[in-house]
mmCIF file of C-alpha atoms and ligand atoms in Angstrom:
data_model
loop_
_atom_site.group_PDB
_atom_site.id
_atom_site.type_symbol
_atom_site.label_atom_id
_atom_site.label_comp_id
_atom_site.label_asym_id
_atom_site.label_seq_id
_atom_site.Cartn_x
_atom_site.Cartn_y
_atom_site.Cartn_z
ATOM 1 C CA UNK R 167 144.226 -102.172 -40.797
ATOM 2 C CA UNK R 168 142.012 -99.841 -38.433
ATOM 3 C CA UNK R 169 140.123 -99.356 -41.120
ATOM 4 C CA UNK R 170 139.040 -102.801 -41.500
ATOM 5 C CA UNK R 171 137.144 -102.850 -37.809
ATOM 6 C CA UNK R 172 134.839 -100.616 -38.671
ATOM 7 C CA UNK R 173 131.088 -101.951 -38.410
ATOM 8 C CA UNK R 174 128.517 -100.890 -40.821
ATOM 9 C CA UNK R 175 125.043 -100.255 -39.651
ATOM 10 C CA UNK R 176 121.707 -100.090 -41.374
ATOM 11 C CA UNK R 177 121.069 -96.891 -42.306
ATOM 12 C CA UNK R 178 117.980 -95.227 -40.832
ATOM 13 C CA UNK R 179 115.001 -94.874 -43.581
ATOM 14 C CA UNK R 180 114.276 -90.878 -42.682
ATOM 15 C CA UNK R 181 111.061 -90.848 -44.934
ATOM 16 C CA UNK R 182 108.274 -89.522 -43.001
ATOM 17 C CA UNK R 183 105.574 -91.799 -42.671
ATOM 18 C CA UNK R 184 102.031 -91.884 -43.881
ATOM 19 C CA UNK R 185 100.233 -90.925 -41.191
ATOM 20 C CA UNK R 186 96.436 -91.674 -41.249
ATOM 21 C CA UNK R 187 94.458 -89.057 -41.307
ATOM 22 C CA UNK R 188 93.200 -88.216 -37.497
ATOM 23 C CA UNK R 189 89.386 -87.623 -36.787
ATOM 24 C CA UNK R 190 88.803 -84.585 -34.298
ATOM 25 C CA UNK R 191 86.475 -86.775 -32.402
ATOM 26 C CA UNK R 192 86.572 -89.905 -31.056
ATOM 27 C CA UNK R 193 85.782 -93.306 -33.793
ATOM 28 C CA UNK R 194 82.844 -94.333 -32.212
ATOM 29 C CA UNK R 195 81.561 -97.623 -33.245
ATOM 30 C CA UNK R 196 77.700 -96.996 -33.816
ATOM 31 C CA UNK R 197 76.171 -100.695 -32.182
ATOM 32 C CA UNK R 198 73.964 -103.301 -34.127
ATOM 33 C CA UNK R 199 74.088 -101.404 -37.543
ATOM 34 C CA UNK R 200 72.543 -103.653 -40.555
ATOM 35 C CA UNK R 201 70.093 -105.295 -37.222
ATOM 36 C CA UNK R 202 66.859 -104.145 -35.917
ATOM 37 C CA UNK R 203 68.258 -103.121 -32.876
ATOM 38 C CA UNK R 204 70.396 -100.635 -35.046
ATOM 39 C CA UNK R 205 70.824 -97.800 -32.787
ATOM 40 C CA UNK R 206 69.239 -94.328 -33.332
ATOM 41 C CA UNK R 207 71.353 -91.042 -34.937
ATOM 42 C CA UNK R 208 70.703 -89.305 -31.159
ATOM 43 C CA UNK R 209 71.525 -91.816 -29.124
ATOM 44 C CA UNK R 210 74.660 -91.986 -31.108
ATOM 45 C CA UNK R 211 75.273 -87.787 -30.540
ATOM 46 C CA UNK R 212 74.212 -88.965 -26.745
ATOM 47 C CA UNK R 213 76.922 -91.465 -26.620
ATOM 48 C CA UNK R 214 79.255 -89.398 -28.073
ATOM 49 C CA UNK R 215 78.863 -86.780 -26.103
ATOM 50 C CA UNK R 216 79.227 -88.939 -23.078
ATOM 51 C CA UNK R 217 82.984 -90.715 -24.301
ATOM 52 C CA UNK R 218 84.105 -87.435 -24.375
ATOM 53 C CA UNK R 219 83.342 -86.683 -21.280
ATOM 54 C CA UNK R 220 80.603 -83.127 -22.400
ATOM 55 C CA UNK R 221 77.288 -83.171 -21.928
ATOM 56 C CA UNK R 222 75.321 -82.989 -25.440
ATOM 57 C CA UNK R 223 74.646 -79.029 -26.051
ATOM 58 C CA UNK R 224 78.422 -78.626 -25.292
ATOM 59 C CA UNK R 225 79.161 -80.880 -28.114
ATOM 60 C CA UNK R 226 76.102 -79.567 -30.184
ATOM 61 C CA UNK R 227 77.325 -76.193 -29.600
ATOM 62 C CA UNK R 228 81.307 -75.994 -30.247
ATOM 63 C CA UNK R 229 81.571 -78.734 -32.519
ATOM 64 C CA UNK R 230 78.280 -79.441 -34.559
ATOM 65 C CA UNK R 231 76.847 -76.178 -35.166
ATOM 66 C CA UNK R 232 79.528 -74.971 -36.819
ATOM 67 C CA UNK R 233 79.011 -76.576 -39.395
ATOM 68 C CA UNK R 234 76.056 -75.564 -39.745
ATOM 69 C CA UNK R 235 77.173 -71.979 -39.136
ATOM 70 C CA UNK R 236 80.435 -72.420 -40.889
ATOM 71 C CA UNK R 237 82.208 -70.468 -38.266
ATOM 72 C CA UNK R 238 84.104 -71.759 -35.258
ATOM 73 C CA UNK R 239 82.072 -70.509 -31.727
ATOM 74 C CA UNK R 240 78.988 -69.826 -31.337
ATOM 75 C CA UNK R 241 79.577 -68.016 -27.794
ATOM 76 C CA UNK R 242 79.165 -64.664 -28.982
ATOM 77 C CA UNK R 243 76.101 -63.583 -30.745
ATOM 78 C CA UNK R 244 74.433 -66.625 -30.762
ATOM 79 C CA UNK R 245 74.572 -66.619 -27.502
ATOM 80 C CA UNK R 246 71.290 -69.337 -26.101
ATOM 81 C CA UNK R 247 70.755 -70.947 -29.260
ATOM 82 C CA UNK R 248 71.765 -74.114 -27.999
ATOM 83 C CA UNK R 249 68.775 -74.006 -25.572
ATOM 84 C CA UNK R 250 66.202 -72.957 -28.115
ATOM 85 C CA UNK R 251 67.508 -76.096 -30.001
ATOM 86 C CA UNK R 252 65.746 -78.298 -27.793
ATOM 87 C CA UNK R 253 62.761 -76.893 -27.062
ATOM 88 C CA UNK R 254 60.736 -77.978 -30.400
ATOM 89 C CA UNK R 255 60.013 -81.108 -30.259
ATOM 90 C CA UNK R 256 58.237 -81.496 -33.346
ATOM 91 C CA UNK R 257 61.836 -80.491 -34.913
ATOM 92 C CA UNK R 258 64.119 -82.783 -32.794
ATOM 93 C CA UNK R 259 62.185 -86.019 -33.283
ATOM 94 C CA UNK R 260 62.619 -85.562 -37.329
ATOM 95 C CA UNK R 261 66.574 -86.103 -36.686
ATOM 96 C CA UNK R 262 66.209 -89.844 -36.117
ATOM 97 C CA UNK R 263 64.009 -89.686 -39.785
ATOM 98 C CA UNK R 264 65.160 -87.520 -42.431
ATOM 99 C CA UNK R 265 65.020 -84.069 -44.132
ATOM 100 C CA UNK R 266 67.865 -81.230 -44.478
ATOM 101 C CA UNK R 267 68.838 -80.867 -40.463
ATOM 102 C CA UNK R 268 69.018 -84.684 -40.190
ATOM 103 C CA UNK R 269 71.559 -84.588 -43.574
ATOM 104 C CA UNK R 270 73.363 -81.643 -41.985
ATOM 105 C CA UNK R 271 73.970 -83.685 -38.539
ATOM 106 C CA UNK R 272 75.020 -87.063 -39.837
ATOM 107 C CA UNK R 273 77.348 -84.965 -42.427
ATOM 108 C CA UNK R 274 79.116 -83.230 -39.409
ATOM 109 C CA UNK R 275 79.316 -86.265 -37.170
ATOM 110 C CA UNK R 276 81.129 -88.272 -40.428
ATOM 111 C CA UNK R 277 83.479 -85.054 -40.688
ATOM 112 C CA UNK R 278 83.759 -85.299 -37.134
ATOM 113 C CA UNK R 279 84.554 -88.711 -36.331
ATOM 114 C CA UNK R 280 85.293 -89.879 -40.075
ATOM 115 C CA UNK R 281 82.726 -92.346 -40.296
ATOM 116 C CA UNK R 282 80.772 -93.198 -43.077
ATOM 117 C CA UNK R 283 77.797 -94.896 -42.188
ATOM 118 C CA UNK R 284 76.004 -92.712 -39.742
ATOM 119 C CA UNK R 285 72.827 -92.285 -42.179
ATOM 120 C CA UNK R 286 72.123 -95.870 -41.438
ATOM 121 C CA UNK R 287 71.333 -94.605 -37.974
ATOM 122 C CA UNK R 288 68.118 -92.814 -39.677
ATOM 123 C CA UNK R 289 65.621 -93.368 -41.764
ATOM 124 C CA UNK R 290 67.076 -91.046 -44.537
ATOM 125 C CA UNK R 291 66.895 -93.578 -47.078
ATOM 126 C CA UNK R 292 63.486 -94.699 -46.883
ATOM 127 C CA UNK R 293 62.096 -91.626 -45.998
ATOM 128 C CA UNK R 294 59.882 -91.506 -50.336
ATOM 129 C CA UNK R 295 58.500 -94.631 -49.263
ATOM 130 C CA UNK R 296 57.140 -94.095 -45.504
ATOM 131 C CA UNK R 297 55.783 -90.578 -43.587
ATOM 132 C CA UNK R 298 57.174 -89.229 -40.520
ATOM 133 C CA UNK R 299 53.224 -88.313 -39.921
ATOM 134 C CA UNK R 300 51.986 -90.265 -36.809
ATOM 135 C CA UNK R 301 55.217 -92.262 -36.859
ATOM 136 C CA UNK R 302 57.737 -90.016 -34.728
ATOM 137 C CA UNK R 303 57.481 -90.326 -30.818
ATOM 138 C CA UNK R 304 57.586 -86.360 -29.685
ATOM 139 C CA UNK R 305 59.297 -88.192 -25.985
ATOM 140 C CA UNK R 306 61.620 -90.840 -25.201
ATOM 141 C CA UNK R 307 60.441 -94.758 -24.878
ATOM 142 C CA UNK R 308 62.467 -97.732 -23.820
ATOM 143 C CA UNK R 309 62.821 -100.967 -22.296
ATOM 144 C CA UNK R 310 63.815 -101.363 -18.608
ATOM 145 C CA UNK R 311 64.427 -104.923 -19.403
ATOM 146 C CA UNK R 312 66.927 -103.911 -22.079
ATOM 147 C CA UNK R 313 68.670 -101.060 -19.638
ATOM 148 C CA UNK R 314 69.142 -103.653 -17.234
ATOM 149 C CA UNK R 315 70.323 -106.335 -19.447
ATOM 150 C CA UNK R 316 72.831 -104.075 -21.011
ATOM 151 C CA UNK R 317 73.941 -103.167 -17.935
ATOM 152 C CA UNK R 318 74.311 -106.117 -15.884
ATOM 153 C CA UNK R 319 76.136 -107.481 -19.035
ATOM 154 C CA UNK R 320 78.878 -104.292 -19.419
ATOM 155 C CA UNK R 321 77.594 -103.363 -22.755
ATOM 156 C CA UNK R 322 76.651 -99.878 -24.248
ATOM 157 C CA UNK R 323 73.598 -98.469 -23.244
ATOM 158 C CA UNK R 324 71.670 -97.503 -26.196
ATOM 159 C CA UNK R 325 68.780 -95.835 -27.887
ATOM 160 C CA UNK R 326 67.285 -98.256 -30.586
ATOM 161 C CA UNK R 327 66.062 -96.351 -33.630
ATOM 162 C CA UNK R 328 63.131 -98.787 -33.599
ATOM 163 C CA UNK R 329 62.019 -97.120 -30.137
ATOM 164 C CA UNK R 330 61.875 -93.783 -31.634
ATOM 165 C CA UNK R 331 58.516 -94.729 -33.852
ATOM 166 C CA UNK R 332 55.338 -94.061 -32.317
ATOM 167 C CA UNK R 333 53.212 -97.073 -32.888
ATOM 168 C CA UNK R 334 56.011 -99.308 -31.800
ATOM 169 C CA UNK R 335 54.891 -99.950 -28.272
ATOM 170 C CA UNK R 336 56.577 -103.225 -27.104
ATOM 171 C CA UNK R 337 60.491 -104.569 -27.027
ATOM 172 C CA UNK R 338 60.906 -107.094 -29.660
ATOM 173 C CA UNK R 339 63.270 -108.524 -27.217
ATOM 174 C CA UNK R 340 61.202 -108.874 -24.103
ATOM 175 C CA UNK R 341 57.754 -108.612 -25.667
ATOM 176 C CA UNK R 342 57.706 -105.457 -22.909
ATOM 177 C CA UNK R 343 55.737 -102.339 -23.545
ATOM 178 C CA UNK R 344 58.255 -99.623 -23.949
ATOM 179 C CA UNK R 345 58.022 -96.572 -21.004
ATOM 180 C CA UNK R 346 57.313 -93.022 -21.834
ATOM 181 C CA UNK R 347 57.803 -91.586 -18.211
ATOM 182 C CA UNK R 348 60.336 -92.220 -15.579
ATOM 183 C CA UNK R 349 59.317 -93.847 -12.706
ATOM 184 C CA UNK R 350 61.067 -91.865 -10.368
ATOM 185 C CA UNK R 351 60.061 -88.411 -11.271
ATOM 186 C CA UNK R 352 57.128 -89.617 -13.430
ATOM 187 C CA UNK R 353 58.573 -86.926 -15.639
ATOM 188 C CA UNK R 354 57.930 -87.540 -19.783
ATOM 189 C CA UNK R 355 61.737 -87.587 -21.418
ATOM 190 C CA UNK R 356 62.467 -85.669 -24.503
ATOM 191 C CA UNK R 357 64.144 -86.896 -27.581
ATOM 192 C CA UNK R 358 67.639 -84.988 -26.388
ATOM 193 C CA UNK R 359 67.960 -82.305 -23.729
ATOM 194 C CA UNK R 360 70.999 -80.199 -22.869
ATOM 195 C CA UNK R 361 72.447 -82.962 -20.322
ATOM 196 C CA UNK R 362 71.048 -85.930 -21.856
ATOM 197 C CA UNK R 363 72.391 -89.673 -21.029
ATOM 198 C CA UNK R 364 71.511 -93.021 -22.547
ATOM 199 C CA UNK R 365 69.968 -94.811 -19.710
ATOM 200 C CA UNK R 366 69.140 -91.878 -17.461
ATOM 201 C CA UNK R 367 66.472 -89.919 -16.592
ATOM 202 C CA UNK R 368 67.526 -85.606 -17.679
ATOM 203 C CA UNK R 369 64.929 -84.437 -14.974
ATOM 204 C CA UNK R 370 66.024 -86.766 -11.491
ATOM 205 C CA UNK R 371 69.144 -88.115 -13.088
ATOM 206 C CA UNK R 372 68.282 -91.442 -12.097
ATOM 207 C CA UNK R 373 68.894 -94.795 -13.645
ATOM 208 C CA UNK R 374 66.409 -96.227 -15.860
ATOM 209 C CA UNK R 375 67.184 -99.860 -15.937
ATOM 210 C CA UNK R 376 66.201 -100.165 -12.777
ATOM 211 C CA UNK R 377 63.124 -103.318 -12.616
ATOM 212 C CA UNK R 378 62.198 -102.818 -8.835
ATOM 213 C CA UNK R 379 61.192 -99.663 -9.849
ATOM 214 C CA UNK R 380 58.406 -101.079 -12.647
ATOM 215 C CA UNK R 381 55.542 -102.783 -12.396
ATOM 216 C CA UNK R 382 56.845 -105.996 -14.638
ATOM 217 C CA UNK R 383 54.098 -108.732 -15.070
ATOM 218 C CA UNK R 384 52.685 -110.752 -17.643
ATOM 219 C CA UNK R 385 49.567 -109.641 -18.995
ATOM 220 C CA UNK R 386 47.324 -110.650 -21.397
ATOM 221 C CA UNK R 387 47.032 -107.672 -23.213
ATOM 222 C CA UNK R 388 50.446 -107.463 -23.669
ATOM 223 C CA UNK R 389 50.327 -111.116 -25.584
ATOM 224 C CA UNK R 390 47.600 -109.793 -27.516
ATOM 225 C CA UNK R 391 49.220 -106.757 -27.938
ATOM 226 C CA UNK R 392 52.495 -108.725 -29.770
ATOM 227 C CA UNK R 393 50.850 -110.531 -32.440
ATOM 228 C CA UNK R 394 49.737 -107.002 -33.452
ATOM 229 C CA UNK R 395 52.978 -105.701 -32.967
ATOM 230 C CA UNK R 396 55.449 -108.279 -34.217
ATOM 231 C CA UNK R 397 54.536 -107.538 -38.170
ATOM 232 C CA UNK R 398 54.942 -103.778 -37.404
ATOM 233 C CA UNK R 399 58.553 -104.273 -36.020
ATOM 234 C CA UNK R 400 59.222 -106.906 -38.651
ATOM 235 C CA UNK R 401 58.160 -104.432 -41.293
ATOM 236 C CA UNK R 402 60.007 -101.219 -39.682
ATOM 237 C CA UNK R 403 62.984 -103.729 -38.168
ATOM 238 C CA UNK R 404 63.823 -104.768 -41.441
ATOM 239 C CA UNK R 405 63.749 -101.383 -43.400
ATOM 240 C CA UNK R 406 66.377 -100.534 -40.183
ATOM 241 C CA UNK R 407 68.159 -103.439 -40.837
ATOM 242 C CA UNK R 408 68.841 -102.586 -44.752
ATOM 243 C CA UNK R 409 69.975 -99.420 -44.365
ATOM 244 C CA UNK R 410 73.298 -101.219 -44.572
ATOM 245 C CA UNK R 411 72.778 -102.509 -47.725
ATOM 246 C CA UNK R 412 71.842 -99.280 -49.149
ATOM 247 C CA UNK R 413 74.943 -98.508 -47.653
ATOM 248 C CA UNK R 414 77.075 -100.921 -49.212
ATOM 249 C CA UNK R 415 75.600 -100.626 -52.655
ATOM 250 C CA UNK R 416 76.350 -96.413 -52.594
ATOM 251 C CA UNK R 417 79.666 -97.255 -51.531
ATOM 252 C CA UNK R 418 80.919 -99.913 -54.506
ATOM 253 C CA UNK R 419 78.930 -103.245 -53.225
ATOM 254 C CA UNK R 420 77.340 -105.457 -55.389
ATOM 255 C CA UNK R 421 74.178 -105.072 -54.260
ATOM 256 C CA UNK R 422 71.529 -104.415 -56.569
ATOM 257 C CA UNK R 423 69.942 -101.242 -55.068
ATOM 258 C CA UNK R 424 69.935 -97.564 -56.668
ATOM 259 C CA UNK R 425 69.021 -95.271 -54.088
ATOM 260 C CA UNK R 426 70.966 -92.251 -54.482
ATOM 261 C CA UNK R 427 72.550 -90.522 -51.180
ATOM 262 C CA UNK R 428 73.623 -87.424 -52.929
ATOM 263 C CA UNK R 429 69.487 -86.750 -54.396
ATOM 264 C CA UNK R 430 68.756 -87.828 -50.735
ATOM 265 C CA UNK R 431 71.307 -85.247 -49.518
ATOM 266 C CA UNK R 432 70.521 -82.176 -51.598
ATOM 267 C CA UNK R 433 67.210 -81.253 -50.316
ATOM 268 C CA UNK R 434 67.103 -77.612 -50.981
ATOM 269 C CA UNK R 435 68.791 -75.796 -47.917
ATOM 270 C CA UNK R 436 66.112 -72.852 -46.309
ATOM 271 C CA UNK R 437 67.546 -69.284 -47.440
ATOM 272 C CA UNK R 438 69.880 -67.711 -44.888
ATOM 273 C CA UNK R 439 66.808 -65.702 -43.098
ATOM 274 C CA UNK R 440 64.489 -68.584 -42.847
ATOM 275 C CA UNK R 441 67.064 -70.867 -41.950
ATOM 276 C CA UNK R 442 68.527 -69.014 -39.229
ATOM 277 C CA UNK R 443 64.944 -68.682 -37.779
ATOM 278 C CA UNK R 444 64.272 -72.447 -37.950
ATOM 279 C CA UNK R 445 67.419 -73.074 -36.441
ATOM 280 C CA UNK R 446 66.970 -70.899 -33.496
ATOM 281 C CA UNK R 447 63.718 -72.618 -33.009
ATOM 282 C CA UNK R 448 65.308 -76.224 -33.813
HETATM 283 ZN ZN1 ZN X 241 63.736 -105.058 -24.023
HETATM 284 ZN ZN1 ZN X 242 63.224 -88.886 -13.571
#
């Protein structure tokens, strides 16, 4: 019979499938977390910035601030607030540390990207047992010798957290004092400006990593310098470096460490009035 011919295929499964849920910005990987060289919560806004092709303030201004806002644009009457945000230094260096603004930034960068542990980036969890006072550079420092490395070898070029402390004043790496001043404009960098990029000077634009440029010789004061300096980095490296272990143990680890993120987190926000002042002078 005819009928007999027929073939049978599978049938098609029409369920719809479980999609993932889809971050609005990119998954970026934040480099050397649970290290000393764990990378610092602005160079990670810096980078991010920079894989989506924006400069920081655009980022800052139509994605991060509204959370802080809780309204979509701030084009319209808060119109040059982005530019205020990085004139006070004394504000924009605490983002790499702790208090309410840093909480506020990593929360919108994890709702952003739909990471998780972006407060290892800062010193959030430590921040009952050590003071921001004297300890927060108000400028950029870094390592040529770690720009050019980085580069020469195709990876990221990053901002380590450790660089961001004050009396840390040589690489751990190359046992090189760390620069606070371009050498091609001799211009002082801050923290984060408006068209800020890892590696690069904001005033000249130029390329940091670049060793003809410096003045790189061995000194004796440097060696005497790193005795000094090595039990400071060990001591600040390795609170860095266990930020991922408070990070595992808040998120179901075994490890036996009760810091709690949510009592870090709920630092009294500033009344609306106040806060929209601080913020405009952020
Ligand atoms: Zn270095
Ligand atoms: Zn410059």
């Amino acid at each position: 019979m005819q009928f007999d011919k027929l073939t049978l295929y599978r049938s098609y499964d029409l369920h719809t499938p479980d999609i993932p849920e889809r971050s609005v910005l990119y998954f970026l990987e934040p480099i050397n977390v649970g290290a000393i060289e764990c990378e610092s919560l602005i160079s990670y806004l810096i980078r991010l910035a920079e894989v989506h092709c924006v400069t920081p303030d655009k980022l800052i201004k139509h994605k991060i601030y509204p959370f802080f806002w809780g309204h979509d644009d701030l084009s319209g009457s808060c119109k040059g607030i982005v530019g205020r945000t990085f004139t006070n230094r004394s504000h924009i260096k605490l983002l790499n540390f702790s208090g309410w603004y840093t909480s506020k930034l990593v929360e919108s960068l994890e709702i952003l990207t739909l990471r998780s542990d972006l407060t290892c980036l800062t010193m959030m969890h430590w921040h009952e047992l050590i003071t921001y006072v004297y300890l927060l550079r108000d400028c950029k420092a870094w390592c040529p010798l770690c720009y050019s490395y980085w580069h020469q070898n195709k990876l990221p070029i990053y901002e380590p957290l450790l660089w961001s402390f004050e009396p840390v004043a040589v690489c751990p790496q190359h046992h090189y004092p760390l620069i606070t001043q371009c050498p091609h404009c001799n211009h002082k960098l801050p923290i984060i400006a408006p068209n800020s990029r890892t590696g690069y000077c904001n005033h000249c634009g130029e390329w940091l990593g670049n060793l003809d440029k410096y003045h790189i010789k061995s000194d004796e004061l440097y060696h005497s310098e790193i005795a000094l300096q090595s039990e400071l980095i060990k001591i600040l490296g390795s609170l860095i470096a266990f930020n991922t272990k408070v990070f595992e143990s808040e998120n179901g680890s075994n490890h036996p460490i009760s810091v709690d993120r949510k009592v870090l987190r709920s630092q009294p926000p500033l009344p609306p009035s106040s806060f929209h002042e601080k913020l405009y002078t952020l």
